[in-house]
């Protein structure tokens, strides 16, 4: 599987990540995976991912979950910039921005899902990134707690909108929310 992942990291693929990540052959390769795998982002930062999670598998195979967005962000950022990655998930976009903002810039990652935050926090510490800050919160228009629902095996589709999705097939967790107007400006 590592050879497959290394090969996919080198091919400039911008479309079809889902089809290549979730098909009979790839599903069979990951069927024996139990637990987390160590993925390498496009800039070689390592992060633990769940290979059965939609975003986790794509990050493992391609080093990012959104190559087009990553390319645009890297083109727009300059040394010294501050970058906010809201709904960062496995933070492949935000952590890759470190190459563009340099040592004088800052990256703020906002992700409310605790198990993903553990992986992101460990990646930040392992890479010794002193200008990357993880905020384990969702941003809304008030402070408090809220129910986040997410389909099983697709952390990237988590939502704070209770009427979204068939909740029988979704996990529900309570997350901390912060008022974006108060929380973000001091950063």
PDB file of N, CA, C and O in Angstrom, residues 16-46:
ATOM      1  N   UNK A  16     -11.047  13.131  -9.781  1.00  0.00           N
ATOM      2  CA  UNK A  16     -11.227  11.693  -9.676  1.00  0.00           C
ATOM      3  C   UNK A  16     -10.624  11.050  -8.444  1.00  0.00           C
ATOM      4  O   UNK A  16     -10.450   9.838  -8.406  1.00  0.00           O
ATOM      5  N   UNK A  17     -10.313  11.843  -7.412  1.00  0.00           N
ATOM      6  CA  UNK A  17      -9.715  11.265  -6.212  1.00  0.00           C
ATOM      7  C   UNK A  17     -10.650  10.254  -5.568  1.00  0.00           C
ATOM      8  O   UNK A  17     -10.207   9.216  -5.089  1.00  0.00           O
ATOM      9  N   UNK A  18     -11.940  10.561  -5.542  1.00  0.00           N
ATOM     10  CA  UNK A  18     -12.888   9.650  -4.916  1.00  0.00           C
ATOM     11  C   UNK A  18     -12.926   8.316  -5.647  1.00  0.00           C
ATOM     12  O   UNK A  18     -12.885   7.264  -5.032  1.00  0.00           O
ATOM     13  N   UNK A  19     -12.987   8.353  -6.979  1.00  0.00           N
ATOM     14  CA  UNK A  19     -13.070   7.114  -7.744  1.00  0.00           C
ATOM     15  C   UNK A  19     -11.822   6.257  -7.556  1.00  0.00           C
ATOM     16  O   UNK A  19     -11.904   5.043  -7.510  1.00  0.00           O
ATOM     17  N   UNK A  20     -10.659   6.890  -7.448  1.00  0.00           N
ATOM     18  CA  UNK A  20      -9.434   6.131  -7.251  1.00  0.00           C
ATOM     19  C   UNK A  20      -9.285   5.657  -5.814  1.00  0.00           C
ATOM     20  O   UNK A  20      -8.625   4.656  -5.557  1.00  0.00           O
ATOM     21  N   UNK A  21      -9.894   6.353  -4.872  1.00  0.00           N
ATOM     22  CA  UNK A  21      -9.760   6.009  -3.456  1.00  0.00           C
ATOM     23  C   UNK A  21     -10.779   4.984  -3.002  1.00  0.00           C
ATOM     24  O   UNK A  21     -10.536   4.252  -2.038  1.00  0.00           O
ATOM     25  N   UNK A  22     -11.926   4.954  -3.656  1.00  0.00           N
ATOM     26  CA  UNK A  22     -13.002   4.059  -3.243  1.00  0.00           C
ATOM     27  C   UNK A  22     -13.504   3.269  -4.442  1.00  0.00           C
ATOM     28  O   UNK A  22     -14.346   3.733  -5.194  1.00  0.00           O
ATOM     29  N   UNK A  23     -12.930   2.117  -4.619  1.00  0.00           N
ATOM     30  CA  UNK A  23     -13.331   1.187  -5.671  1.00  0.00           C
ATOM     31  C   UNK A  23     -12.993  -0.210  -5.174  1.00  0.00           C
ATOM     32  O   UNK A  23     -12.399  -0.376  -4.109  1.00  0.00           O
ATOM     33  N   UNK A  24     -13.349  -1.207  -5.925  1.00  0.00           N
ATOM     34  CA  UNK A  24     -13.179  -2.585  -5.469  1.00  0.00           C
ATOM     35  C   UNK A  24     -11.717  -2.914  -5.155  1.00  0.00           C
ATOM     36  O   UNK A  24     -11.415  -3.520  -4.130  1.00  0.00           O
ATOM     37  N   UNK A  25     -10.805  -2.500  -6.003  1.00  0.00           N
ATOM     38  CA  UNK A  25      -9.388  -2.818  -5.800  1.00  0.00           C
ATOM     39  C   UNK A  25      -8.836  -2.105  -4.567  1.00  0.00           C
ATOM     40  O   UNK A  25      -8.198  -2.719  -3.706  1.00  0.00           O
ATOM     41  N   UNK A  26      -9.093  -0.800  -4.468  1.00  0.00           N
ATOM     42  CA  UNK A  26      -8.579  -0.025  -3.336  1.00  0.00           C
ATOM     43  C   UNK A  26      -9.245  -0.461  -2.035  1.00  0.00           C
ATOM     44  O   UNK A  26      -8.573  -0.608  -1.011  1.00  0.00           O
ATOM     45  N   UNK A  27     -10.558  -0.695  -2.068  1.00  0.00           N
ATOM     46  CA  UNK A  27     -11.253  -1.173  -0.869  1.00  0.00           C
ATOM     47  C   UNK A  27     -10.646  -2.481  -0.373  1.00  0.00           C
ATOM     48  O   UNK A  27     -10.477  -2.679   0.825  1.00  0.00           O
ATOM     49  N   UNK A  28     -10.302  -3.357  -1.291  1.00  0.00           N
ATOM     50  CA  UNK A  28      -9.698  -4.638  -0.909  1.00  0.00           C
ATOM     51  C   UNK A  28      -8.335  -4.413  -0.250  1.00  0.00           C
ATOM     52  O   UNK A  28      -8.000  -5.066   0.729  1.00  0.00           O
ATOM     53  N   UNK A  29      -7.554  -3.479  -0.776  1.00  0.00           N
ATOM     54  CA  UNK A  29      -6.241  -3.180  -0.195  1.00  0.00           C
ATOM     55  C   UNK A  29      -6.367  -2.662   1.242  1.00  0.00           C
ATOM     56  O   UNK A  29      -5.540  -2.985   2.089  1.00  0.00           O
ATOM     57  N   UNK A  30      -7.397  -1.885   1.509  1.00  0.00           N
ATOM     58  CA  UNK A  30      -7.570  -1.304   2.837  1.00  0.00           C
ATOM     59  C   UNK A  30      -8.411  -2.186   3.764  1.00  0.00           C
ATOM     60  O   UNK A  30      -8.531  -1.872   4.948  1.00  0.00           O
ATOM     61  N   UNK A  31      -8.985  -3.255   3.265  1.00  0.00           N
ATOM     62  CA  UNK A  31      -9.893  -4.075   4.064  1.00  0.00           C
ATOM     63  C   UNK A  31      -9.231  -4.692   5.285  1.00  0.00           C
ATOM     64  O   UNK A  31      -9.901  -5.000   6.266  1.00  0.00           O
ATOM     65  N   UNK A  32      -7.936  -4.877   5.251  1.00  0.00           N
ATOM     66  CA  UNK A  32      -7.247  -5.475   6.392  1.00  0.00           C
ATOM     67  C   UNK A  32      -6.716  -4.439   7.377  1.00  0.00           C
ATOM     68  O   UNK A  32      -6.145  -4.799   8.398  1.00  0.00           O
ATOM     69  N   UNK A  33      -6.900  -3.169   7.067  1.00  0.00           N
ATOM     70  CA  UNK A  33      -6.414  -2.105   7.948  1.00  0.00           C
ATOM     71  C   UNK A  33      -7.333  -1.982   9.154  1.00  0.00           C
ATOM     72  O   UNK A  33      -8.527  -1.790   9.016  1.00  0.00           O
ATOM     73  N   UNK A  34      -6.742  -2.076  10.312  1.00  0.00           N
ATOM     74  CA  UNK A  34      -7.496  -1.912  11.546  1.00  0.00           C
ATOM     75  C   UNK A  34      -6.757  -0.877  12.384  1.00  0.00           C
ATOM     76  O   UNK A  34      -5.650  -1.123  12.844  1.00  0.00           O
ATOM     77  N   UNK A  35      -7.327   0.284  12.517  1.00  0.00           N
ATOM     78  CA  UNK A  35      -6.662   1.343  13.257  1.00  0.00           C
ATOM     79  C   UNK A  35      -6.129   2.413  12.328  1.00  0.00           C
ATOM     80  O   UNK A  35      -6.441   2.456  11.142  1.00  0.00           O
ATOM     81  N   UNK A  36      -5.300   3.276  12.883  1.00  0.00           N
ATOM     82  CA  UNK A  36      -4.792   4.418  12.141  1.00  0.00           C
ATOM     83  C   UNK A  36      -3.572   4.053  11.298  1.00  0.00           C
ATOM     84  O   UNK A  36      -2.817   3.157  11.653  1.00  0.00           O
ATOM     85  N   UNK A  37      -3.388   4.780  10.192  1.00  0.00           N
ATOM     86  CA  UNK A  37      -2.200   4.672   9.352  1.00  0.00           C
ATOM     87  C   UNK A  37      -1.503   6.027   9.345  1.00  0.00           C
ATOM     88  O   UNK A  37      -2.146   7.061   9.492  1.00  0.00           O
ATOM     89  N   UNK A  38      -0.205   6.007   9.124  1.00  0.00           N
ATOM     90  CA  UNK A  38       0.545   7.250   9.040  1.00  0.00           C
ATOM     91  C   UNK A  38       0.587   7.702   7.584  1.00  0.00           C
ATOM     92  O   UNK A  38       1.111   7.002   6.723  1.00  0.00           O
ATOM     93  N   UNK A  39       0.011   8.862   7.323  1.00  0.00           N
ATOM     94  CA  UNK A  39      -0.020   9.435   5.970  1.00  0.00           C
ATOM     95  C   UNK A  39       1.025  10.529   5.873  1.00  0.00           C
ATOM     96  O   UNK A  39       1.319  11.208   6.854  1.00  0.00           O
ATOM     97  N   UNK A  40       1.563  10.710   4.688  1.00  0.00           N
ATOM     98  CA  UNK A  40       2.493  11.805   4.414  1.00  0.00           C
ATOM     99  C   UNK A  40       1.756  12.839   3.580  1.00  0.00           C
ATOM    100  O   UNK A  40       1.221  12.529   2.519  1.00  0.00           O
ATOM    101  N   UNK A  41       1.734  14.070   4.061  1.00  0.00           N
ATOM    102  CA  UNK A  41       1.141  15.148   3.288  1.00  0.00           C
ATOM    103  C   UNK A  41       2.087  15.502   2.143  1.00  0.00           C
ATOM    104  O   UNK A  41       3.220  15.034   2.094  1.00  0.00           O
ATOM    105  N   UNK A  42       1.638  16.339   1.234  1.00  0.00           N
ATOM    106  CA  UNK A  42       2.448  16.674   0.061  1.00  0.00           C
ATOM    107  C   UNK A  42       3.766  17.341   0.442  1.00  0.00           C
ATOM    108  O   UNK A  42       4.732  17.268  -0.310  1.00  0.00           O
ATOM    109  N   UNK A  43       3.822  17.967   1.616  1.00  0.00           N
ATOM    110  CA  UNK A  43       5.068  18.596   2.063  1.00  0.00           C
ATOM    111  C   UNK A  43       5.827  17.707   3.056  1.00  0.00           C
ATOM    112  O   UNK A  43       6.678  18.186   3.779  1.00  0.00           O
ATOM    113  N   UNK A  44       5.484  16.423   3.095  1.00  0.00           N
ATOM    114  CA  UNK A  44       6.171  15.395   3.889  1.00  0.00           C
ATOM    115  C   UNK A  44       5.841  15.416   5.377  1.00  0.00           C
ATOM    116  O   UNK A  44       6.409  14.638   6.138  1.00  0.00           O
ATOM    117  N   UNK A  45       4.949  16.287   5.839  1.00  0.00           N
ATOM    118  CA  UNK A  45       4.497  16.227   7.228  1.00  0.00           C
ATOM    119  C   UNK A  45       3.673  14.953   7.380  1.00  0.00           C
ATOM    120  O   UNK A  45       2.855  14.627   6.521  1.00  0.00           O
ATOM    121  N   UNK A  46       3.883  14.229   8.466  1.00  0.00           N
ATOM    122  CA  UNK A  46       3.156  12.977   8.719  1.00  0.00           C
ATOM    123  C   UNK A  46       1.983  13.227   9.642  1.00  0.00           C
ATOM    124  O   UNK A  46       2.082  14.015  10.594  1.00  0.00           O
TER     125      UNK A  46
END
